[in-house]
Amino acid sequence: EYGRDEDAVPGLRYLLEFEQKLPEGWARLARGSLQLGDTDTAINALRRQASLHEASGVWNNLGVAYAIRRERDKALQAFKRAIDLGAESRGRDYFLAARNIAQVFAESGANDDLLRFTTAVLGSDSKELTRRDDALSDLYALHMHGLRCTGNLRALRAMAAEILEAGNFPTRLV
């Protein structure tokens, strides 16, 4: 039995041969291709989508596709573009791209970069989106990871105490 993505991808490819100016079609092709492990098609589809509708979410997804392929520099470039596009609104897409940059830093052991970056990002969250959203709250966990890896246990304990006292974090973090 075929899954939804396995069924949808061939039809989307056929449709997009004739209707190439459908950003949502390219987005769907990218999602389905990523689910099927075809990062080449996903990256090409996301590039096409970005050429039609440049948005923070598109560039974040492109960064995810590069990260899956372990292309760290390209992933960081795409995530940074997503942040640039979302900087004015500082909405969920902005912080999601920031979360992904932090993840790349953590996975590569760049803990000093991780701490500088997460300190700036968390300090800029005037709407406290990172405290209320499960995925975005990963920024706190990643920051705490950086504190642990650099041996800054005093700051790690202080942040843990703040999180527990605040009580306004998603339940999976506390």
CSV table of C-alpha atoms in Angstrom, one decimal:
chain,number,residue,atom,x,y,z
A,1,GLU,CA,0.0,0.0,0.0
A,2,TYR,CA,1.3,3.4,-0.9
A,3,GLY,CA,1.4,6.4,1.4
A,4,ARG,CA,0.0,9.8,0.7
A,5,ASP,CA,3.4,11.2,-0.3
A,6,GLU,CA,4.2,8.3,-2.6
A,7,ASP,CA,0.9,8.8,-4.3
A,8,ALA,CA,1.1,12.6,-4.5
A,9,VAL,CA,4.7,13.2,-5.7
A,10,PRO,CA,4.3,11.9,-9.2
A,11,GLY,CA,1.1,13.8,-9.7
A,12,LEU,CA,2.6,17.0,-8.4
A,13,ARG,CA,5.6,16.6,-10.7
A,14,TYR,CA,3.3,16.2,-13.7
A,15,LEU,CA,1.2,19.2,-12.6
A,16,LEU,CA,4.2,21.4,-12.1
A,17,GLU,CA,5.5,20.7,-15.6
A,18,PHE,CA,2.6,22.7,-16.9
A,19,GLU,CA,1.7,25.0,-14.0
A,20,GLN,CA,5.2,26.1,-12.8
A,21,LYS,CA,4.0,29.3,-11.0
A,22,LEU,CA,2.2,27.5,-8.1
A,23,PRO,CA,4.2,28.2,-4.9
A,24,GLU,CA,2.0,25.8,-2.9
A,25,GLY,CA,2.5,23.1,-5.4
A,26,TRP,CA,6.3,23.4,-5.1
A,27,ALA,CA,5.9,23.4,-1.3
A,28,ARG,CA,3.9,20.2,-1.4
A,29,LEU,CA,6.3,18.6,-3.7
A,30,ALA,CA,9.2,19.5,-1.3
A,31,ARG,CA,7.4,18.2,1.7
A,32,GLY,CA,6.5,14.9,0.0
A,33,SER,CA,10.0,14.5,-1.4
A,34,LEU,CA,11.5,15.1,2.0
A,35,GLN,CA,9.2,12.5,3.5
A,36,LEU,CA,10.4,10.0,0.9
A,37,GLY,CA,14.1,10.9,1.5
A,38,ASP,CA,14.5,12.6,-1.9
A,39,THR,CA,16.4,15.7,-0.7
A,40,ASP,CA,17.5,16.7,-4.2
A,41,THR,CA,14.0,17.0,-5.5
A,42,ALA,CA,13.0,18.8,-2.2
A,43,ILE,CA,15.8,21.3,-2.5
A,44,ASN,CA,15.0,22.0,-6.2
A,45,ALA,CA,11.3,22.4,-5.4
A,46,LEU,CA,12.0,24.8,-2.5
A,47,ARG,CA,14.3,26.9,-4.7
A,48,ARG,CA,11.5,27.2,-7.2
A,49,GLN,CA,9.0,28.1,-4.4
A,50,ALA,CA,11.4,30.8,-3.1
A,51,SER,CA,11.7,32.2,-6.6
A,52,LEU,CA,8.0,32.6,-6.7
A,53,HIS,CA,7.3,33.6,-3.1
A,54,GLU,CA,10.2,34.4,-0.9
A,55,ALA,CA,9.2,33.9,2.7
A,56,SER,CA,10.9,33.0,5.9
A,57,GLY,CA,9.2,29.6,6.1
A,58,VAL,CA,10.4,28.6,2.6
A,59,TRP,CA,14.0,29.4,3.5
A,60,ASN,CA,13.7,27.6,6.8
A,61,ASN,CA,12.5,24.5,5.0
A,62,LEU,CA,15.4,24.8,2.5
A,63,GLY,CA,17.8,25.0,5.5
A,64,VAL,CA,16.2,21.8,6.9
A,65,ALA,CA,16.7,20.0,3.6
A,66,TYR,CA,20.4,21.0,3.5
A,67,ALA,CA,20.8,20.0,7.2
A,68,ILE,CA,19.4,16.6,6.4
A,69,ARG,CA,22.1,16.3,3.7
A,70,ARG,CA,24.7,17.4,6.3
A,71,GLU,CA,25.5,20.5,4.3
A,72,ARG,CA,26.1,22.7,7.3
A,73,ASP,CA,27.2,25.9,5.6
A,74,LYS,CA,24.3,25.8,3.1
A,75,ALA,CA,21.8,25.1,5.9
A,76,LEU,CA,23.1,28.0,7.9
A,77,GLN,CA,22.9,30.3,4.9
A,78,ALA,CA,19.3,29.3,4.3
A,79,PHE,CA,18.4,29.7,8.0
A,80,LYS,CA,20.0,33.1,8.1
A,81,ARG,CA,18.0,34.2,5.1
A,82,ALA,CA,14.9,33.0,6.9
A,83,ILE,CA,15.8,35.1,9.9
A,84,ASP,CA,16.5,38.1,7.7
A,85,LEU,CA,13.1,37.8,6.0
A,86,GLY,CA,11.3,37.4,9.4
A,87,ALA,CA,13.3,40.0,11.4
A,88,GLU,CA,10.7,42.7,11.2
A,89,SER,CA,7.8,40.7,12.5
A,90,ARG,CA,9.8,38.4,14.9
A,91,GLY,CA,7.1,35.8,14.5
A,92,ARG,CA,7.1,32.0,14.7
A,93,ASP,CA,9.0,31.5,11.4
A,94,TYR,CA,11.8,33.8,12.6
A,95,PHE,CA,12.3,31.9,15.9
A,96,LEU,CA,11.9,28.5,14.2
A,97,ALA,CA,14.8,29.4,11.9
A,98,ALA,CA,16.8,30.6,14.9
A,99,ARG,CA,16.0,27.3,16.7
A,100,ASN,CA,17.4,25.4,13.7
A,101,ILE,CA,20.6,27.5,13.6
A,102,ALA,CA,21.0,26.7,17.3
A,103,GLN,CA,20.6,23.0,16.5
A,104,VAL,CA,23.2,23.2,13.8
A,105,PHE,CA,25.7,24.9,16.2
A,106,ALA,CA,24.9,22.3,19.0
A,107,GLU,CA,25.3,19.3,16.6
A,108,SER,CA,28.7,20.6,15.4
A,109,GLY,CA,30.0,21.4,18.9
A,110,ALA,CA,30.2,25.1,18.3
A,111,ASN,CA,29.1,25.9,21.8
A,112,ASP,CA,30.5,29.4,22.0
A,113,ASP,CA,28.7,30.3,18.8
A,114,LEU,CA,25.6,28.6,20.2
A,115,LEU,CA,25.6,30.6,23.4
A,116,ARG,CA,26.3,33.9,21.7
A,117,PHE,CA,23.5,33.2,19.3
A,118,THR,CA,20.9,31.9,21.7
A,119,THR,CA,21.6,34.7,24.2
A,120,ALA,CA,20.8,37.3,21.5
A,121,VAL,CA,17.8,35.5,20.2
A,122,LEU,CA,16.2,34.8,23.5
A,123,GLY,CA,16.9,38.3,24.6
A,124,SER,CA,15.1,39.6,21.5
A,125,ASP,CA,11.9,37.6,22.2
A,126,SER,CA,9.7,40.5,23.6
A,127,LYS,CA,6.5,38.5,22.8
A,128,GLU,CA,7.8,35.5,24.7
A,129,LEU,CA,7.0,33.2,21.8
A,130,THR,CA,9.9,30.9,22.8
A,131,ARG,CA,8.3,30.3,26.2
A,132,ARG,CA,4.9,29.3,24.9
A,133,ASP,CA,5.6,27.1,21.8
A,134,ASP,CA,6.9,23.5,22.1
A,135,ALA,CA,9.2,23.7,19.1
A,136,LEU,CA,10.5,27.2,19.9
A,137,SER,CA,11.2,26.4,23.6
A,138,ASP,CA,13.9,24.1,22.3
A,139,LEU,CA,16.0,27.3,22.2
A,140,TYR,CA,16.2,27.2,26.0
A,141,ALA,CA,17.2,23.6,26.0
A,142,LEU,CA,19.8,24.2,23.3
A,143,HIS,CA,21.1,27.2,25.3
A,144,MET,CA,21.3,25.1,28.4
A,145,HIS,CA,23.2,22.4,26.5
A,146,GLY,CA,25.7,25.1,25.5
A,147,LEU,CA,26.1,26.2,29.1
A,148,ARG,CA,26.7,22.6,30.2
A,149,CYS,CA,29.2,21.9,27.4
A,150,THR,CA,31.2,25.0,28.3
A,151,GLY,CA,31.2,24.2,32.0
A,152,ASN,CA,29.0,27.2,33.0
A,153,LEU,CA,27.1,25.2,35.6
A,154,ARG,CA,26.2,28.3,37.7
A,155,ALA,CA,24.4,29.9,34.7
A,156,LEU,CA,22.8,26.5,33.9
A,157,ARG,CA,21.4,26.1,37.4
A,158,ALA,CA,20.2,29.7,37.4
A,159,MET,CA,18.3,29.2,34.1
A,160,ALA,CA,16.8,25.9,35.3
A,161,ALA,CA,15.6,27.6,38.4
A,162,GLU,CA,14.1,30.5,36.4
A,163,ILE,CA,12.3,28.1,34.1
A,164,LEU,CA,10.8,26.1,37.0
A,165,GLU,CA,9.8,29.3,38.8
A,166,ALA,CA,8.2,31.0,35.8
A,167,GLY,CA,5.8,28.1,35.2
A,168,ASN,CA,4.8,29.5,31.7
A,169,PHE,CA,6.8,27.1,29.6
A,170,PRO,CA,5.4,24.2,27.6
A,171,THR,CA,5.0,21.1,29.8
A,172,ARG,CA,7.5,19.1,27.8
A,173,LEU,CA,10.3,21.5,28.7
A,174,VAL,CA,9.7,21.4,32.5
